[in-house]
XYZ file of C-alpha atoms in Angstrom:
312
model
C 22.118 -20.377 -19.801
C 23.421 -20.974 -16.267
C 26.158 -18.345 -16.728
C 23.621 -15.870 -18.045
C 21.274 -16.473 -15.108
C 24.160 -16.158 -12.664
C 25.309 -12.887 -14.216
C 21.777 -11.562 -14.052
C 21.451 -12.564 -10.374
C 24.784 -10.989 -9.431
C 23.915 -7.787 -11.300
C 20.462 -7.562 -9.749
C 21.775 -8.219 -6.246
C 24.288 -5.391 -6.701
C 21.406 -3.109 -7.689
C 19.478 -4.266 -4.645
C 22.408 -3.459 -2.348
C 22.581 0.003 -3.876
C 18.872 0.491 -3.329
C 19.210 -0.531 0.304
C 21.646 2.312 0.821
C 19.416 4.958 -0.818
C 16.776 7.113 0.862
C 17.704 7.209 4.557
C 14.780 7.628 6.890
C 14.877 9.965 9.867
C 12.240 9.842 12.582
C 9.979 12.834 13.079
C 6.953 13.400 15.274
C 3.666 12.673 13.523
C 0.647 14.862 14.248
C -1.864 12.191 13.293
C -1.030 9.035 11.373
C -2.421 5.555 10.916
C -0.567 2.915 12.942
C 0.030 0.954 9.742
C 2.482 3.657 8.685
C 4.669 3.509 11.777
C 6.954 0.807 10.334
C 8.496 3.481 8.118
C 10.887 4.803 10.751
C 13.320 1.915 11.222
C 16.111 2.461 8.689
C 19.534 3.702 9.701
C 21.554 6.323 7.835
C 24.017 4.691 5.384
C 27.147 6.008 3.730
C 26.970 8.517 0.876
C 25.854 6.831 -2.363
C 26.139 9.760 -4.780
C 22.361 9.768 -5.372
C 21.001 13.187 -6.425
C 17.491 14.538 -6.743
C 17.285 16.084 -10.205
C 13.597 16.287 -11.096
C 10.548 17.180 -9.042
C 7.063 16.729 -10.478
C 4.449 19.318 -9.484
C 0.853 18.248 -10.044
C -1.751 21.060 -9.723
C -4.995 19.218 -9.012
C -7.964 19.302 -11.372
C -8.510 21.681 -14.279
C -11.012 24.110 -15.740
C -11.617 22.846 -19.267
C -12.725 19.441 -20.573
C -10.090 16.713 -20.519
C -8.970 15.698 -23.993
C -9.174 12.050 -22.915
C -12.310 11.968 -20.771
C -14.248 14.877 -22.254
C -15.597 15.986 -18.878
C -14.849 18.932 -16.620
C -12.870 18.464 -13.428
C -13.343 21.702 -11.523
C -12.458 20.238 -8.141
C -13.724 21.843 -4.962
C -15.217 25.332 -4.785
C -15.530 28.017 -2.152
C -17.692 31.112 -2.012
C -15.626 32.992 -4.611
C -12.903 30.659 -5.923
C -12.264 27.227 -7.445
C -9.667 24.617 -6.642
C -8.479 24.469 -10.265
C -7.284 28.118 -10.111
C -5.760 27.981 -6.638
C -3.743 24.835 -7.285
C -2.420 26.172 -10.585
C -1.339 29.436 -8.955
C 0.443 27.584 -6.151
C 1.976 25.140 -8.630
C 3.449 27.913 -10.752
C 4.923 29.650 -7.703
C 6.306 26.333 -6.459
C 7.962 25.556 -9.803
C 9.689 28.946 -9.820
C 10.769 28.651 -6.190
C 12.210 25.135 -6.594
C 14.256 26.075 -9.664
C 15.502 29.216 -7.892
C 16.298 27.692 -4.498
C 17.483 24.184 -5.439
C 20.487 24.350 -7.731
C 20.446 21.811 -10.540
C 16.877 20.661 -9.862
C 14.224 20.811 -12.584
C 10.553 21.207 -11.693
C 8.069 19.730 -14.190
C 4.381 20.680 -14.121
C 1.686 18.170 -15.090
C -0.657 21.075 -15.890
C 0.361 24.613 -16.937
C -3.028 25.933 -18.135
C -6.640 25.688 -16.979
C -7.139 22.679 -19.280
C -7.747 19.507 -17.338
C -5.293 16.601 -17.531
C -6.429 13.020 -16.884
C -5.099 11.093 -13.888
C -3.443 8.652 -16.287
C -1.615 11.402 -18.161
C -0.429 13.052 -14.951
C 1.255 9.809 -13.838
C 2.697 9.311 -17.330
C 4.240 12.807 -17.279
C 5.838 12.035 -13.914
C 7.299 8.738 -15.092
C 8.361 9.961 -18.544
C 10.357 12.764 -16.907
C 11.956 10.301 -14.473
C 10.876 12.315 -11.468
C 12.494 11.774 -8.088
C 9.598 13.329 -6.139
C 5.910 13.767 -6.999
C 4.004 16.568 -5.211
C 0.284 16.848 -5.969
C -1.364 20.137 -4.905
C -5.054 20.154 -3.944
C -7.670 22.021 -1.921
C -9.891 20.185 0.521
C -13.626 20.550 1.058
C -16.379 19.010 3.173
C -19.656 17.711 1.760
C -22.915 19.282 2.835
C -24.491 17.929 6.011
C -28.021 16.521 6.062
C -30.084 17.923 8.912
C -33.750 17.853 9.907
C -35.479 21.181 10.320
C -38.951 22.024 11.518
C -40.923 23.505 8.624
C -44.361 23.772 10.237
C -47.092 21.880 12.016
C -49.857 19.575 10.951
C -52.681 18.469 13.205
C -50.844 20.175 16.068
C -47.739 18.068 15.411
C -44.372 19.434 14.169
C -43.431 18.684 10.569
C -39.743 18.180 9.778
C -37.880 18.256 6.493
C -34.375 16.961 5.782
C -32.239 19.578 4.048
C -28.609 20.006 3.048
C -26.522 22.675 4.749
C -22.905 23.622 4.011
C -20.283 22.165 6.355
C -17.550 24.763 6.694
C -15.963 23.300 9.824
C -12.886 21.861 8.054
C -9.669 23.827 8.497
C -5.960 23.345 7.782
C -3.764 20.938 5.875
C -3.814 17.204 5.243
C -1.067 15.023 3.727
C -1.915 11.854 1.767
C 0.287 8.918 0.714
C -0.869 6.003 -1.393
C -2.791 3.242 0.332
C -1.882 -0.423 0.230
C -5.186 -1.305 -1.446
C -3.572 -0.387 -4.764
C -0.316 -2.250 -4.161
C -0.573 -4.273 -7.387
C -0.924 -1.111 -9.456
C 2.108 0.422 -7.762
C 4.123 -2.747 -8.406
C 3.214 -2.682 -12.111
C 4.420 0.910 -12.481
C 7.627 0.202 -10.555
C 8.388 -2.785 -12.776
C 7.743 -0.764 -15.908
C 9.575 2.396 -14.892
C 12.290 1.224 -12.496
C 13.032 -2.500 -12.636
C 13.131 -2.752 -16.439
C 15.977 -0.271 -16.377
C 17.907 -2.656 -14.135
C 17.142 -5.751 -16.206
C 18.998 -5.233 -19.461
C 21.226 -8.298 -19.187
C 18.670 -10.673 -20.687
C 17.709 -8.319 -23.528
C 14.093 -9.476 -23.373
C 10.804 -8.579 -21.809
C 10.578 -8.400 -18.069
C 9.257 -11.551 -16.399
C 7.051 -10.481 -13.470
C 7.407 -13.958 -11.948
C 11.205 -13.882 -11.982
C 12.389 -13.983 -8.313
C 14.931 -11.224 -9.021
C 12.204 -9.014 -10.511
C 10.004 -9.637 -7.479
C 12.859 -8.806 -5.069
C 13.719 -5.564 -6.858
C 10.078 -4.524 -7.197
C 9.389 -5.085 -3.514
C 12.485 -3.150 -2.493
C 11.592 -0.183 -4.694
C 8.019 -0.285 -3.370
C 9.198 -0.404 0.246
C 11.651 2.463 -0.230
C 9.174 4.630 -2.152
C 6.513 4.094 0.511
C 8.932 4.869 3.344
C 10.129 8.011 1.629
C 6.599 9.161 0.761
C 5.771 9.006 4.468
C 9.049 10.686 5.388
C 8.476 13.546 2.924
C 4.879 13.929 4.127
C 6.190 14.160 7.693
C 8.653 16.884 6.769
C 5.889 18.800 4.972
C 3.547 18.472 7.923
C 6.268 19.672 10.287
C 6.786 22.848 8.263
C 3.057 23.622 8.014
C 2.516 23.107 11.738
C 5.738 24.262 13.404
C 6.669 27.113 11.036
C 3.318 28.356 9.719
C 1.240 27.477 12.835
C -1.475 25.947 10.683
C -3.954 23.289 11.852
C -3.225 19.834 10.466
C -5.147 16.604 10.137
C -1.832 14.760 9.830
C -0.812 12.071 7.375
C -3.193 9.484 5.987
C -3.025 6.755 3.394
C -5.526 6.780 0.571
C -5.897 4.829 -2.650
C -5.288 7.704 -5.070
C -4.475 6.903 -8.715
C -1.731 9.479 -9.311
C 0.119 8.514 -6.142
C 0.303 4.774 -6.746
C 0.967 5.126 -10.499
C 3.826 7.602 -10.081
C 6.873 5.409 -9.682
C 8.644 7.579 -7.107
C 8.092 8.952 -3.594
C 4.743 10.766 -3.841
C 2.663 13.004 -1.555
C -0.663 14.754 -2.092
C -0.906 18.051 -0.209
C -4.382 19.256 0.733
C -3.384 22.883 1.237
C -6.560 23.937 3.051
C -10.364 23.790 3.047
C -11.556 26.012 0.228
C -15.154 25.930 1.562
C -13.990 27.344 4.910
C -14.076 31.172 4.674
C -10.794 31.699 6.543
C -8.926 29.010 4.592
C -10.354 30.237 1.286
C -9.123 33.772 1.931
C -5.686 32.378 2.904
C -5.467 30.091 -0.152
C -6.277 32.950 -2.535
C -3.957 35.525 -0.982
C -0.429 36.177 -2.188
C 0.880 35.861 1.363
C -0.900 32.557 1.887
C 0.280 31.041 -1.372
C 3.834 32.247 -0.809
C 3.817 30.765 2.711
C 2.578 27.395 1.419
C 5.248 27.373 -1.289
C 8.011 28.336 1.154
C 7.029 25.513 3.497
C 7.013 22.961 0.688
C 10.439 24.131 -0.524
C 11.902 23.906 2.982
C 10.531 20.384 3.410
C 11.882 19.308 0.015
C 15.261 20.829 0.855
C 15.416 18.894 4.125
C 14.341 15.713 2.362
C 16.893 16.282 -0.406
C 19.661 16.788 2.155
C 18.679 13.520 3.857
C 18.572 11.320 0.785
C 21.716 12.888 -0.641
C 23.332 12.824 2.822
C 24.449 16.415 2.764
C 26.093 17.250 6.076
C 25.599 20.729 7.500
């Protein structure tokens, strides 16, 4: 038993050392980011490890038909003439084609290829089943109506006010989201199931979540995935702002199911405010969609070169 435990420890430590050398982090300027994320920019660039990005998961947000698992519609946000479900699918299809054309040897897998909705759970399962190296979720943003008081008349010589809802179309530009630490336990469970189990074959049994080696490996995967999610989001934001001259609300963390359940670096891209007339026109135009796709591909290419340590 002692020899078996020792072999397992030595093997797991070797995996840990390999992990420590993966996913270099380069510092970039953030437009707007929570201070809790700033600890992501401290790694140094290691030697080449031979790691390659082979699969990118593209997740077009929402869908237009009832989910087979939930039975309800998930239309997403709407503008004056378009719906999020259609815009994200159109961008997703263009992004899949562009990735497979521009990035040699990389496969792009879609979580949704039709208007049919796909549950959050199934989207994460598709990502993990295909052993994705990056998860990009495509969405459109929107602001809720504002509640305002308006004068509707007078009574006994006094003004009468009524509270009404009015559209808020002030939102504009992109927003990048990475998973929030509130769902850390969920992220750890997915990492253990999809990453650590693959490194724990020496004992031939079920994974023990309380095993110190399992805890070490899980925490290291979690740390690296979080760092690289922020790094990828930064590269995306840089392209949208510096290349496309688009407004940006920066990078934020949010407790989103598909991000924390996808066991890989993951970013949700809010491509624009569909209830803003200018953004809606941009999001529905061929030029706008092509520009969004080109920026995402450039950011992924830069990220891929970093983690694979391709020198130019």
